[in-house]
Short mmCIF file of C-alpha atoms in Angstrom, two decimals:
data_model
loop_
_atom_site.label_atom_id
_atom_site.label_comp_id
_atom_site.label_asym_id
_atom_site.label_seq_id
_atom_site.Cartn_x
_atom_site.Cartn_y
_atom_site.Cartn_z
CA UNK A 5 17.87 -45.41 65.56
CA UNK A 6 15.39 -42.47 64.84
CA UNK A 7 17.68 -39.81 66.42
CA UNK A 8 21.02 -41.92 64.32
CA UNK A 9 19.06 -41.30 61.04
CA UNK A 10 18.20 -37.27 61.60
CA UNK A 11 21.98 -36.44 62.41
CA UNK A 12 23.23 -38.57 59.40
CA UNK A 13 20.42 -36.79 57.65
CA UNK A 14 21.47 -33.39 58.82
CA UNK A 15 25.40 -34.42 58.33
CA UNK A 16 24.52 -34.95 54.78
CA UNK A 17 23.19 -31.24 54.02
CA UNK A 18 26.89 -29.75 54.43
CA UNK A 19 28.04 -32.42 52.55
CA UNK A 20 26.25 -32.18 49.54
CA UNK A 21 27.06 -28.20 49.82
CA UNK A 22 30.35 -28.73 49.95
CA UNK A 23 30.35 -31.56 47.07
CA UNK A 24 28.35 -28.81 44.74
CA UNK A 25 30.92 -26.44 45.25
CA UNK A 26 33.59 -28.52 44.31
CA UNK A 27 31.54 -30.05 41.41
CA UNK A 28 30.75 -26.48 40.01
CA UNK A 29 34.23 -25.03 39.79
CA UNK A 30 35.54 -28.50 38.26
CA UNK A 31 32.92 -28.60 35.57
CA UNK A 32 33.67 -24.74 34.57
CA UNK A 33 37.69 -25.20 34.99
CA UNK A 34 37.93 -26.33 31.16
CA UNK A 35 38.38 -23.84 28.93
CA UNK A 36 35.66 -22.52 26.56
CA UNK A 37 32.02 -23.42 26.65
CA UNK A 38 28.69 -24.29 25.29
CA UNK A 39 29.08 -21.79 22.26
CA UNK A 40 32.10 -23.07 21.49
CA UNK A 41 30.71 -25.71 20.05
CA UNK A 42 28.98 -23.86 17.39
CA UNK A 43 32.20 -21.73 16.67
CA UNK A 44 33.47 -23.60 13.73
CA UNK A 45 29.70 -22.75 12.03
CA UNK A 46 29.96 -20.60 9.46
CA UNK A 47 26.67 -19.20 10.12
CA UNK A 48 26.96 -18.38 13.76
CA UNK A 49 29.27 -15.14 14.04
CA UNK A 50 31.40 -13.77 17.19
CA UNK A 51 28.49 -11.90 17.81
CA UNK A 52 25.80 -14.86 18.25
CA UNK A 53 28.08 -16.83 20.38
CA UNK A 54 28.71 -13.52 22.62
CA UNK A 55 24.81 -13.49 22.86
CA UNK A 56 24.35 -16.80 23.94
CA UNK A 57 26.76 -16.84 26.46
CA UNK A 58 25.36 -13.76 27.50
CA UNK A 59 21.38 -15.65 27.79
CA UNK A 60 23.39 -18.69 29.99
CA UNK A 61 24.49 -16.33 32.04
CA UNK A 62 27.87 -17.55 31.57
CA UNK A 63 29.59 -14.02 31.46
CA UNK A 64 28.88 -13.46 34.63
CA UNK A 65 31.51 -14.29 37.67
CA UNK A 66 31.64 -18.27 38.78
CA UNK A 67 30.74 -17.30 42.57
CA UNK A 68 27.49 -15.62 41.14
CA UNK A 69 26.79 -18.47 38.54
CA UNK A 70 26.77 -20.92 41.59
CA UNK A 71 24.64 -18.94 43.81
CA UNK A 72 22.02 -18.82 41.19
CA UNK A 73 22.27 -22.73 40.23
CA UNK A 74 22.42 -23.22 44.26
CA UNK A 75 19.36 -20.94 44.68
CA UNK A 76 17.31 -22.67 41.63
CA UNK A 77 18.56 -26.38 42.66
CA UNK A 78 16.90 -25.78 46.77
CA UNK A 79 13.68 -24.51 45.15
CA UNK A 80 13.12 -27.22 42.91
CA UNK A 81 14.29 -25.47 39.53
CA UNK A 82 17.48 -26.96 38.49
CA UNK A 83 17.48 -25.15 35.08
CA UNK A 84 17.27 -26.14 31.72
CA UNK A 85 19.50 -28.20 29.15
CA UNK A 86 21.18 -26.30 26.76
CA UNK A 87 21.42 -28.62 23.92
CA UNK A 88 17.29 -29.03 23.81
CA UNK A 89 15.79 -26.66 26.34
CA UNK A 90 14.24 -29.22 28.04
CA UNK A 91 14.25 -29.09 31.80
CA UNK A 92 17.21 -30.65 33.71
CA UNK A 93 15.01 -32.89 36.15
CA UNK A 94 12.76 -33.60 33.07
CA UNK A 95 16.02 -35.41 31.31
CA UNK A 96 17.58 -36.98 33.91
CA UNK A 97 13.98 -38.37 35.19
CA UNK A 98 13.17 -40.12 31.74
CA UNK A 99 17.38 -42.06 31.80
CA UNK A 100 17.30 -42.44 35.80
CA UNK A 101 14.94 -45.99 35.75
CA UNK A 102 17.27 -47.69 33.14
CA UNK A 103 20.11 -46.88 35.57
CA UNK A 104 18.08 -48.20 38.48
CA UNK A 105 16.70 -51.26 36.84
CA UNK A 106 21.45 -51.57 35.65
CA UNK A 107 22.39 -51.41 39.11
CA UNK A 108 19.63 -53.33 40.95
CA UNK A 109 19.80 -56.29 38.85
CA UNK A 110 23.51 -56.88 38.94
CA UNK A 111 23.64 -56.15 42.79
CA UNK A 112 21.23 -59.23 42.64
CA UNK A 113 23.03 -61.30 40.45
CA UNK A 114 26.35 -60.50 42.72
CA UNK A 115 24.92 -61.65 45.81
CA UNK A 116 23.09 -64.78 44.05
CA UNK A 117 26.26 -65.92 43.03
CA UNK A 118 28.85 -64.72 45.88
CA UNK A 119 26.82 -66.70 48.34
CA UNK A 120 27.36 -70.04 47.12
CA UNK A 121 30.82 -69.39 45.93
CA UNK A 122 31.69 -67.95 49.73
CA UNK A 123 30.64 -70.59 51.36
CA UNK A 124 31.60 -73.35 49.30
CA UNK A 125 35.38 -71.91 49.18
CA UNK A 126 34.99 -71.52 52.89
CA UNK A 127 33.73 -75.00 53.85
CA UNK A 128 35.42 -77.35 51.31
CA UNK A 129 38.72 -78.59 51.50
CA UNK A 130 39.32 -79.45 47.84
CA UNK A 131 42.73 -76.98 47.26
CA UNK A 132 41.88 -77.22 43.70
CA UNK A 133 38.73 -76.20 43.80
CA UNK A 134 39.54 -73.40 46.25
CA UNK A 135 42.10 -72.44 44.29
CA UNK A 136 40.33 -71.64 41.25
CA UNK A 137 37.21 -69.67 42.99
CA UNK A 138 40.07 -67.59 44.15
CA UNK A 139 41.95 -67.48 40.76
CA UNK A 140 38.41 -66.39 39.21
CA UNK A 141 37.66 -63.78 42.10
CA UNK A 142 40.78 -62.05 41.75
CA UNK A 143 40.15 -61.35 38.35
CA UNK A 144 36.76 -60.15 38.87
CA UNK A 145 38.14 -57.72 41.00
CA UNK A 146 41.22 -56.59 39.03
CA UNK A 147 40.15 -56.54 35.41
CA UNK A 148 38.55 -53.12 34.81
CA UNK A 149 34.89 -53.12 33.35
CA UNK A 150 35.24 -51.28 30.34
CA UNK A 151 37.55 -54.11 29.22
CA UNK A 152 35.42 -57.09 30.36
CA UNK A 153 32.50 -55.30 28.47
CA UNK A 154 34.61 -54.89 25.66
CA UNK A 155 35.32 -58.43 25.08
CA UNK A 156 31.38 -59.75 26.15
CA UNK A 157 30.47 -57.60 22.97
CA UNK A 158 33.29 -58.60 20.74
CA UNK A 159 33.04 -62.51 21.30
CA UNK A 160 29.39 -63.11 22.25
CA UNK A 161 27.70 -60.36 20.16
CA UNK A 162 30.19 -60.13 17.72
CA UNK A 163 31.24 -63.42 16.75
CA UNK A 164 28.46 -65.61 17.89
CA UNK A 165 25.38 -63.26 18.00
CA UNK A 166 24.05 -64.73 21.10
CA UNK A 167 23.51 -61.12 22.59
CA UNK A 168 22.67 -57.38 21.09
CA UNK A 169 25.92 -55.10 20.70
CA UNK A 170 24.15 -52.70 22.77
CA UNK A 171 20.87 -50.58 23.47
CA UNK A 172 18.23 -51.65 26.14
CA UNK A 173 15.16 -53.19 23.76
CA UNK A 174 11.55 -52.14 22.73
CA UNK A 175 9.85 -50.47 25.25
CA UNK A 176 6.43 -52.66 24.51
CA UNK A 177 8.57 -56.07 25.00
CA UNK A 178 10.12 -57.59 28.02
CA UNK A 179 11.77 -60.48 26.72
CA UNK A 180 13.50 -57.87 24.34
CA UNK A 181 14.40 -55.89 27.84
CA UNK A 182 15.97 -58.94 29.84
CA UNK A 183 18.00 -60.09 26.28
CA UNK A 184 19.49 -56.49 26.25
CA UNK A 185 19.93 -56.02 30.04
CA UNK A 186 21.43 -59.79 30.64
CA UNK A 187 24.76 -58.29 29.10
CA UNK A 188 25.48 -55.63 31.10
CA UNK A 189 24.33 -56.82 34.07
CA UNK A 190 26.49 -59.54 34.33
CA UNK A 191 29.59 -57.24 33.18
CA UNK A 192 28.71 -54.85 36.23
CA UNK A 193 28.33 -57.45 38.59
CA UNK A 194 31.37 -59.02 38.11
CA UNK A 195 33.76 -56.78 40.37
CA UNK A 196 30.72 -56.72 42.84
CA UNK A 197 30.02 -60.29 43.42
CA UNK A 198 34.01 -61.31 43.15
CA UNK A 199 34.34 -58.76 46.42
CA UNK A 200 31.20 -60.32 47.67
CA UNK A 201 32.14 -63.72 47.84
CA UNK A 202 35.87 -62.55 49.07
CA UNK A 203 34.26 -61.40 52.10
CA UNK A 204 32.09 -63.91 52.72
CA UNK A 205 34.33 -66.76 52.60
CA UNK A 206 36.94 -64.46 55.21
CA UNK A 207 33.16 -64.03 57.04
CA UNK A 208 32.61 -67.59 57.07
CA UNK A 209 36.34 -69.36 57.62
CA UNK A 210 36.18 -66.91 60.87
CA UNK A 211 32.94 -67.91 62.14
CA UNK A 212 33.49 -71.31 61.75
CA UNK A 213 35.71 -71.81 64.22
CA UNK A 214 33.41 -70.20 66.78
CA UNK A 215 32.71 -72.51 69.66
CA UNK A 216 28.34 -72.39 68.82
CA UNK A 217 29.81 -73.68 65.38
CA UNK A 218 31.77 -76.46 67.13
CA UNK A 219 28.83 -77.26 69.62
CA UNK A 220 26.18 -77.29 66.90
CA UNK A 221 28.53 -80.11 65.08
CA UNK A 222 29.36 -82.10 68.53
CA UNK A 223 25.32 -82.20 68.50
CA UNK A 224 25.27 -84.24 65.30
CA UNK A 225 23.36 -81.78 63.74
CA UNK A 226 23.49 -82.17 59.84
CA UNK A 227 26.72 -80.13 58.06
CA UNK A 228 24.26 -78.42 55.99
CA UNK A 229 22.33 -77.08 59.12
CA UNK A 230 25.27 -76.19 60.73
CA UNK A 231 26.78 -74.16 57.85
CA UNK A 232 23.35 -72.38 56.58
CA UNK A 233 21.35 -71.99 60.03
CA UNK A 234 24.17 -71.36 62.53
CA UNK A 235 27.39 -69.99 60.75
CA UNK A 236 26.38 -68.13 57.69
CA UNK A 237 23.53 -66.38 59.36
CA UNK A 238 26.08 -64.27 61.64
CA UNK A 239 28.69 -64.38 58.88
CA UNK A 240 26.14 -62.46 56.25
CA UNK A 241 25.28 -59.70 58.98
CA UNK A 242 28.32 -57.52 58.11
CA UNK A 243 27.42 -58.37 53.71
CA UNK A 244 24.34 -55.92 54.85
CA UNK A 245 27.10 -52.87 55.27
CA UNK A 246 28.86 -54.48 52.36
CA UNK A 247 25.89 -53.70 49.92
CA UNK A 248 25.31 -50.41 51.10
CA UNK A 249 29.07 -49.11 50.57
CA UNK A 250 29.21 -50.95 47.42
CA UNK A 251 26.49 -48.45 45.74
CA UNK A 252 29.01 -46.05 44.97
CA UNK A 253 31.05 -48.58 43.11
CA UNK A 254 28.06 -49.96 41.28
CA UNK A 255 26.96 -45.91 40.48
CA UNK A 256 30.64 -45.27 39.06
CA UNK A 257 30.36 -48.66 37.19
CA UNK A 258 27.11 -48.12 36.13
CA UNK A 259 28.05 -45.29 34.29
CA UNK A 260 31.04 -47.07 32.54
CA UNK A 261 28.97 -49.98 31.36
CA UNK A 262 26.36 -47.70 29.58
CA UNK A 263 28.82 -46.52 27.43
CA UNK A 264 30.15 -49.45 26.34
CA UNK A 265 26.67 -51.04 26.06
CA UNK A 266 24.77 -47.83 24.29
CA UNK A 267 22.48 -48.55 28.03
CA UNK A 268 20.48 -45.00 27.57
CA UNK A 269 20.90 -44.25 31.35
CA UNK A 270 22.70 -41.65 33.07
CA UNK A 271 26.41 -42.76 32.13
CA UNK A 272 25.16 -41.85 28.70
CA UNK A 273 23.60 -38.42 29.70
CA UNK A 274 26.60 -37.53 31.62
CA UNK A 275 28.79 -38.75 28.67
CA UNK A 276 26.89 -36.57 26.05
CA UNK A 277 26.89 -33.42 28.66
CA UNK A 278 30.42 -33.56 29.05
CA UNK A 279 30.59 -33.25 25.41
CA UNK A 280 28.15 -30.90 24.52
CA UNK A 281 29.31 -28.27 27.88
CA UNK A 282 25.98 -29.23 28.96
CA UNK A 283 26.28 -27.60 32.83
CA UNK A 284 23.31 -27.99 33.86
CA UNK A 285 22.38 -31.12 33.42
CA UNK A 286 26.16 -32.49 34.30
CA UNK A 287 24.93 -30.82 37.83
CA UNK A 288 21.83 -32.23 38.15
CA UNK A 289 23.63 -35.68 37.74
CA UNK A 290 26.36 -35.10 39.36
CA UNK A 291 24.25 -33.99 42.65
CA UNK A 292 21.74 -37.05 41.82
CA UNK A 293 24.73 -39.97 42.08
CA UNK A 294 26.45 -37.88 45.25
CA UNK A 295 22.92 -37.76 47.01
CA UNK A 296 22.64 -41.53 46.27
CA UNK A 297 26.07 -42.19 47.61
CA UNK A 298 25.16 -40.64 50.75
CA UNK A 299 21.51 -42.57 51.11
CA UNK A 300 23.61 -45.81 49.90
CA UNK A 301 26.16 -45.15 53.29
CA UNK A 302 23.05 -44.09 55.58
CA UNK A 303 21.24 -47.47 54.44
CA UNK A 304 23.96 -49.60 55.21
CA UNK A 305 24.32 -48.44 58.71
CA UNK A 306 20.68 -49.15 59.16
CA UNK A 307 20.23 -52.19 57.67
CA UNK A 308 23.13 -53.41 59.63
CA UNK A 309 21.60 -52.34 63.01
CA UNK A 310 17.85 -53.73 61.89
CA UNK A 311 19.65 -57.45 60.78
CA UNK A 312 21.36 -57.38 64.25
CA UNK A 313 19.78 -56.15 67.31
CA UNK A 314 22.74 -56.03 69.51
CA UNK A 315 24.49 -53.28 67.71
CA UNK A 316 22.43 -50.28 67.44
CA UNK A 317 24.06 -47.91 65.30
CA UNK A 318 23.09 -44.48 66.55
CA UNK A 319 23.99 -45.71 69.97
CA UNK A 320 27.83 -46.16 69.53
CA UNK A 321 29.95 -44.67 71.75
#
């Protein structure tokens, strides 16, 4: 497993080269720039806006831009923001735990409530009921989340005032924290836990026709043993993998569901450095989210060969 993790680690270094690359050139490919954005000032002449881009850097060729953001980003200096001058890590560092604390709490909420919603579509053999876990599911999965958000603030903020319209609470108050995160959460975890409990009722309806699932019955063991102890312990092994290759989903949600909730985390940054021509700190969390992918994918593999010992991942032939 040691030698598994250094080669995925290793794997991962071209990778994230090759992602920068592709990352830099798509970020410059628009037209104009940072000092465009001043260009409609009266008080800032052709002259001033020549200068600045000039101090960026930004007259110089794209190859020799990227070497010097690839040199600075290896040792440690991923530049500075250009809207406040502020280092890059500095800003992304102070919205990075209110994306965390987004993403960790619906992935909880997702399994919570796939579980029960798996296993009970997998083990009962009310149609109806089945039918409309299903109906429910598919809609998690289909409707996109900038819509469902859309309509959680319109009806239950907006009509009813049960929840805030957006933002994530005072600081100094956590009751204030959960009311504003409860929201969002939920919104994000949707697609997650309606693919979660997908899977795990396919897991389950498989393993229960296994023959230690037959011979655990035949003992008269109770149903509730049978399901919980015997079938859905093998049945959740592959959810492990499941959660890992879901980060990516949750990170591109994530970002989605900030906007729509005013959640200051790194959807927003990204959202107001896309808008500002803010290149170095679209980099920085750009790189961020595709080294998280890559730790998301490398954790899943583990996890999956820790949970079961039979299948040891970095011994696969």
């Amino acid at each position: 497993m040691a030698a598994f993790i250094v080669r995925r680690l290793l794997t991962a270094i071209p990778l994230l080269l090759g992602i920068s690359m592709v990352l830099f050139v798509l970020i410059h490919l628009p037209p104009g720039g940072p000092a465009d954005i001043y260009a409609g000032s009266p008080t800032a002449s052709a002259a001033d806006l020549a200068r600045m881009n000039e101090n960026l850097g930004l007259n110089d060729p794209l190859p020799i831009q990227y070497v010097k953001w690839l040199r600075g980003m290896v040792t440690g200096d991923w530049g500075v923001s250009y809207k406040d001058g502020r280092p890059v890590t500095t800003a992304i560092l102070e919205r990075l735990p209110a994306t965390i604390q987004l993403m960790l709490t619906s992935l909880l909420i997702a399994v919570a409530l796939a579980i029960p919603i798996g296993v009970f579509t997998a083990t009962r053999a009310q149609r109806g009921a089945r039918y409309v876990v299903n109906v429910f599911t598919m809609l998690g999965i289909s409707v996109p989340t900038f819509w469902t958000g859309l309509m959680v603030i319109m009806i239950f903020a907006g009509r009813l005032g049960w929840i805030p319209a957006g933002g994530r609470g005072r600081p100094d108050d956590l009751l204030s924290q959960l009311h504003h995160l409860i929201a969002p959460a939920l919104v994000l975890a949707l697609v997650s836990m309606a693919g979660f409990a997908r899977y795990i009722h396919s897991s389950m309806v498989e393993v229960m026709q296994e023959d230690y699932v037959r011979t655990a019955t035949a003992k008269g063991l109770a149903r509730r043993t049978v399901v919980f102890r015997h079938a859905f312990r093998n049945a959740s092994i592959p959810l492990i993998t499941l959660i890992g290759l879901e980060l990516p989903r949750l990170i591109s949600g994530a970002l989605v569901t900030e906007v729509v909730f005013s959640w200051p985390g790194l959807g927003r940054l990204i959202t107001e450095s896309i808008l500002a021509r803010n290149y170095p700190v679209l980099m920085g969390a750009f790189m961020l989210i595709a080294l998280m992918t890559i730790l998301g994918s490398l954790l899943a593999d583990v996890g999956y060969g820790l949970v079961n010992p039979q299948i040891r991942t970095g011994e696969r032939r």
